[in-house]
Coordinates of C-alpha atoms in Angstrom, one line a residue:
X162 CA -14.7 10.6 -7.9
X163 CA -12.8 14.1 -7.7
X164 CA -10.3 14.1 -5.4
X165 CA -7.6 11.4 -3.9
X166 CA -5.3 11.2 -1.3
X167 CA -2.3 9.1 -1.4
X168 CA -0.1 8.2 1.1
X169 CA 3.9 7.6 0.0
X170 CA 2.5 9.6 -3.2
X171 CA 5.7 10.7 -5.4
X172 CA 7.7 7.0 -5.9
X173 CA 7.2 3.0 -6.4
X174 CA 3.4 2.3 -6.4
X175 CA 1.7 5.8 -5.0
X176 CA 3.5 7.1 -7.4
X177 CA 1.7 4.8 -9.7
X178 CA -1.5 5.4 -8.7
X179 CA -1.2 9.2 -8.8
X180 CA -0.5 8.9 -12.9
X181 CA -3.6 6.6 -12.9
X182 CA -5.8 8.9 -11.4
X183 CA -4.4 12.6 -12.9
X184 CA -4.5 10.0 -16.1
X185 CA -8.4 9.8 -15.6
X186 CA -8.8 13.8 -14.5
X187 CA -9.1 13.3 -10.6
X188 CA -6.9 15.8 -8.3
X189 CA -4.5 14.9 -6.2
X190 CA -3.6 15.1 -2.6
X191 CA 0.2 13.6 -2.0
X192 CA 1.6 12.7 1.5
X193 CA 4.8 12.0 2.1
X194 CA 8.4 12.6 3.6
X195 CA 10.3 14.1 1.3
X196 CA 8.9 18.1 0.4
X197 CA 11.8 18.0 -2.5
X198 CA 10.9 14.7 -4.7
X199 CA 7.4 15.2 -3.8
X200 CA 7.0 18.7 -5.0
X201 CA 9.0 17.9 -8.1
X202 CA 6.7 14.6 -9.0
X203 CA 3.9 16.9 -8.0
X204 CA 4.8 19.6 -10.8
X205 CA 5.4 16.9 -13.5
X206 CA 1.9 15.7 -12.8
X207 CA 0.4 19.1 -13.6
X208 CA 2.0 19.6 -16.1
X209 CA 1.9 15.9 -17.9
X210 CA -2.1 16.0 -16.9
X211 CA -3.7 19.7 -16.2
X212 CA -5.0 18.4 -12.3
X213 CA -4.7 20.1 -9.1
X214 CA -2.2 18.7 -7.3
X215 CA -2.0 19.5 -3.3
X216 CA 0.9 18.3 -1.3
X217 CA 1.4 16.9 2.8
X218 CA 4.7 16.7 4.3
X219 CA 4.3 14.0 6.7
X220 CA 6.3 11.3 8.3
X221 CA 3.6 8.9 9.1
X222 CA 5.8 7.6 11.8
X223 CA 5.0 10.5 14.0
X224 CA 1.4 10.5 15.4
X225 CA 0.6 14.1 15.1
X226 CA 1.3 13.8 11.2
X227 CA -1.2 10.8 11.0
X228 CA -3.7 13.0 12.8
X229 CA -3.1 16.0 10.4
X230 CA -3.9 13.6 7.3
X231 CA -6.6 12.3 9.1
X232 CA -7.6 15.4 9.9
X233 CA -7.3 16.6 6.3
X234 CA -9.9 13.6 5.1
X235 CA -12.2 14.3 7.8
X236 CA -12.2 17.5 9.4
X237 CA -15.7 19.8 8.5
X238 CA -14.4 22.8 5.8
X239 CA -11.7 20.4 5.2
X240 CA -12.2 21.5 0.9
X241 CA -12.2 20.3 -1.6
X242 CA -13.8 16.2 -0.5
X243 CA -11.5 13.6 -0.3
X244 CA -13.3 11.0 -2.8
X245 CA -10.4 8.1 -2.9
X246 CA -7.7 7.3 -0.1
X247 CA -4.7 5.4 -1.3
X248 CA -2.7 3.8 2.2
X249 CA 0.5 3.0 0.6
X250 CA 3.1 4.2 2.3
X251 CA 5.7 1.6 3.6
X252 CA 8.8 -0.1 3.7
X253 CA 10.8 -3.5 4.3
X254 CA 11.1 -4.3 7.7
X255 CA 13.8 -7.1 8.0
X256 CA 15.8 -6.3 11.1
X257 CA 15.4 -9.8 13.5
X258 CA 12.5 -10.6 15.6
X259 CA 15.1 -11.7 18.3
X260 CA 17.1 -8.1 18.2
X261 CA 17.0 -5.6 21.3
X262 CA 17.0 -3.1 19.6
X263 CA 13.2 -2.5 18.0
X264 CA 13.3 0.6 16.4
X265 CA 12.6 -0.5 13.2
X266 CA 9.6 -2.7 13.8
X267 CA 8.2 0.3 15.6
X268 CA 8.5 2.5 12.9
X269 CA 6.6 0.1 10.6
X270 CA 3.9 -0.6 13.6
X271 CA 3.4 3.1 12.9
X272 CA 3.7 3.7 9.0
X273 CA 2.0 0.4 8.0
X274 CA -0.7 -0.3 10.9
X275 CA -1.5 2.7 13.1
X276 CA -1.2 5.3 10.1
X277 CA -3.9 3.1 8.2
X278 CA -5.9 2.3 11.0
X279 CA -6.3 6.5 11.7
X280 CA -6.3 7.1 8.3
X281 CA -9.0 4.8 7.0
X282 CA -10.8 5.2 10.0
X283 CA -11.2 8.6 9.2
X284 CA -11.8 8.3 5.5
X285 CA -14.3 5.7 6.3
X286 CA -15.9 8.1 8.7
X287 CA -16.0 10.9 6.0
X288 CA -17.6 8.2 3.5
X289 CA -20.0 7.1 5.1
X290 CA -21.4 10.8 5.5
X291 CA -21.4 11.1 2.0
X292 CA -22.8 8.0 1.0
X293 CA -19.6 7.3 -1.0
X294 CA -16.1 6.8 -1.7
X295 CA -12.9 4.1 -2.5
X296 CA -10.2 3.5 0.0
X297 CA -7.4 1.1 -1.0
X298 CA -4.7 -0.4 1.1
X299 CA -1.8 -1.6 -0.1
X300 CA -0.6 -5.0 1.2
X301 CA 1.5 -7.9 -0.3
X302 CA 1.1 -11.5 -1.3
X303 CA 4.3 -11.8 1.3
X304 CA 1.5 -12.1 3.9
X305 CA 0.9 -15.2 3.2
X306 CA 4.5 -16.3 4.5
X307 CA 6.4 -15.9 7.6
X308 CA 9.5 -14.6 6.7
X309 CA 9.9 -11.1 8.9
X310 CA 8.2 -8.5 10.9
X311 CA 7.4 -6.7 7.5
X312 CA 5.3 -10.0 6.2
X313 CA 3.3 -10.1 9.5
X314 CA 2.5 -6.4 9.4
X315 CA 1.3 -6.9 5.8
X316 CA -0.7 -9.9 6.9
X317 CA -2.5 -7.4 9.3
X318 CA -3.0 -4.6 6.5
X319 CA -5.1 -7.4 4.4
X320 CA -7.1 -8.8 7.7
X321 CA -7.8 -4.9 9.0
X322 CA -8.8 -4.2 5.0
X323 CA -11.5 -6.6 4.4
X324 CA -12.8 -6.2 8.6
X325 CA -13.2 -2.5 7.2
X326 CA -15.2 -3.6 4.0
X327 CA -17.4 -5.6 6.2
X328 CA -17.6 -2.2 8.9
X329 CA -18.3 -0.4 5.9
X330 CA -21.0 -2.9 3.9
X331 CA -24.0 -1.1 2.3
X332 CA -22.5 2.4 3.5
X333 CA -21.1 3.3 -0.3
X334 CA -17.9 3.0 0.7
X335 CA -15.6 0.4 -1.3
X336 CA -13.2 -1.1 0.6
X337 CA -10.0 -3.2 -1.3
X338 CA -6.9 -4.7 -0.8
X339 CA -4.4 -4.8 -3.1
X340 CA -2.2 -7.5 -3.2
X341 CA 0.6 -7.4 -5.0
X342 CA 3.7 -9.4 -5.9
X343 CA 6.9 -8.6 -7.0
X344 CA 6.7 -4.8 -8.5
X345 CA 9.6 -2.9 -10.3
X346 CA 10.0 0.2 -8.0
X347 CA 13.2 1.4 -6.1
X348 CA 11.6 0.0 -2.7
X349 CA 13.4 -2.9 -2.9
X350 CA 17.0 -1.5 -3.6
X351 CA 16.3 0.7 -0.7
X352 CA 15.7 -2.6 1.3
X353 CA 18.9 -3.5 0.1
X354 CA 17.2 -6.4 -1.7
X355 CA 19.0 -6.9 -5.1
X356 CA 16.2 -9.4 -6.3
X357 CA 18.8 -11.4 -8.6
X358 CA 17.0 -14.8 -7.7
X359 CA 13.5 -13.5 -8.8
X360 CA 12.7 -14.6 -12.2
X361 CA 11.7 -11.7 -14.3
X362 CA 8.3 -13.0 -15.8
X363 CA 7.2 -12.9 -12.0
X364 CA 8.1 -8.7 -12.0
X365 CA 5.1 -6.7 -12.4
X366 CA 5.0 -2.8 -13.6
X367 CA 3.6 -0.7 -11.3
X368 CA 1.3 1.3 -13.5
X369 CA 0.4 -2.4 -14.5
X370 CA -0.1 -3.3 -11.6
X371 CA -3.0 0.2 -10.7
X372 CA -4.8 0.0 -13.4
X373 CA -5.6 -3.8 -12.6
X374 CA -6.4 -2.5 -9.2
X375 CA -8.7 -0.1 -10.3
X376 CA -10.4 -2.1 -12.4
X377 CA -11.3 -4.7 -9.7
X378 CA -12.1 -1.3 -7.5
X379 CA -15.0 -0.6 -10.0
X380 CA -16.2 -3.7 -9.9
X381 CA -16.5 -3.3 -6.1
X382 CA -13.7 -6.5 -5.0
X383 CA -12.7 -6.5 -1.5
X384 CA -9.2 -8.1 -2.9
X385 CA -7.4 -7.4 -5.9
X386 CA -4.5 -9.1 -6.9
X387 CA -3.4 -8.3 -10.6
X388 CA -2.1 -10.4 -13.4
X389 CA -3.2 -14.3 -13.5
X390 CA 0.0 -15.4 -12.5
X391 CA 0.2 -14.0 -9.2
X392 CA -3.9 -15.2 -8.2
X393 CA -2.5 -18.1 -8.8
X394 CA 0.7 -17.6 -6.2
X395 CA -1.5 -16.1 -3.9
X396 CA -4.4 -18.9 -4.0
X397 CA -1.4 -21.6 -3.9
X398 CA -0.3 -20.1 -0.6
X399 CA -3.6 -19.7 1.3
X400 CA -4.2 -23.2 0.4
X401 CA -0.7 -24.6 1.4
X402 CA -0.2 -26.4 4.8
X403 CA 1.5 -24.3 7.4
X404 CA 4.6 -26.6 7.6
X405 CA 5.2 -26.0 3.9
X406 CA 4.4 -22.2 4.3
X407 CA 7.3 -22.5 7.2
X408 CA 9.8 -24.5 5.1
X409 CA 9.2 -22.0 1.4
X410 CA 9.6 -19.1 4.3
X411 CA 12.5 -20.4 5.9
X412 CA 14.1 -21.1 2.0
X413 CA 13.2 -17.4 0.5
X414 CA 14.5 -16.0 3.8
X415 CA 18.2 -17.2 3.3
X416 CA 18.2 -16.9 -0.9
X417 CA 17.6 -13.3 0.3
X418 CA 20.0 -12.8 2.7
X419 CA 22.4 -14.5 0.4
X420 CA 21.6 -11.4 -2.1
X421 CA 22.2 -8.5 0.4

């Protein structure tokens, strides 16, 4: 594997997974919003590791910027191969389901379903040409609740992941979906989250949390969720009744709302 493209590439997670991968000598492609923080990650990464490191300004909000990093993956003369695609970009989507105003479940719609859906639809497409290739989307064990907007979407991201793996089956494309729990990254202060009632042996660290990702990627698993402690959480919760899901929802939703 050569190249990789990550989406929300210079902070939290992506960021994470570009150290992991410059780490191991693969260059990088990074997408995301901000051309300032992403070109000065970018130039610490060549010069902490010696990789090429290409950069995509691109608010995965707007459709013609998902096209142009689809287009990137899949296009012919499209150099160097995109080997490993990385869908990561996202946020916290708390406003109410009950508010007029939906602007801000839109904007995740886009970002954390229909920018994956083009995205690994395209690197799927390219893959499958080449006989190989990883593509990891980022979800959260907060699927398994029904707390917000932002936990349905990421309940999507982990059914759309493994219908892709099964798409994809015998094509050389590995298809995984990492499921993560709590992770020390500033995406929850930008929530507005202050995270005061999570006990800290349940925080994970996010270069932690890649390289137990990529170690279940080699062993070609459809779902990854790092560190025994949270396989545990997230088995517990697919095996809980749905009333009890409701109620544990319903509980975390106002401890949280207590913390903003």
């Amino acid at each position: 594997m050569n190249v990789a493209l990550i989406t929300g590439g210079s902070a939290g997670i992506g960021a994470a997974f570009a150290r992991a991968f410059a780490k191991r000598g693969v260059d990088l492609v990074l997408v995301a919003r901000d051309p300032i923080a992403m070109e000065t990650f970018a130039e610490q990464i060549r010069s902490d590791f010696g990789v090429h490191v290409a950069t995509m300004v691109a608010d995965l909000a707007d459709r013609q910027a998902q096209a142009e990093v689809a287009a990137r993956i899949e296009e012919p003369g499209s150099e160097p191969d995109i080997d490993i695609v990385v869908n990561n970009a996202g946020f916290s989507v708390r406003s109410s389901l009950l508010s007029h105003d939906v602007s801000d479940h839109d904007r995740g719609f886009e970002v954390m379903q229909r920018a994956v859906l083009v995205i690994g639809g395209a690197a799927a497409r390219a893959m499958k040409q080449r006989g190989r290739g990883w593509i990891i989307n980022v979800c959260s064990v907060s699927a398994s609740l029904t707390q917000n907007n932002y936990t349905a979407i990421k309940a999507w991201t982990q059914n759309y992941s493994e219908a892709l793996a099964v798409q994809t089956s015998g094509m050389g494309v590995n298809v995984t979906a990492l499921v993560p729990g709590w992770v020390r990254t500033e995406f929850h202060s930008r929530a507005g989250i202050a995270g005061t009632s999570i006990p800290g042996f349940l925080w994970m660290d996010s270069d932690m949390l890649v390289e137990g990702c990529l170690r279940d990627v080699a062993r070609g698993k459809r779902i990854s969720v790092p560190q025994l402690r949270w396989k545990v959480i997230s088995m517990t919760l697919r095996l809980l009744p749905r009333p009890v899901i409701h109620h544990l929802s319903d509980a975390l939703t106002s401890r949280r709302q207590q913390e903003v």
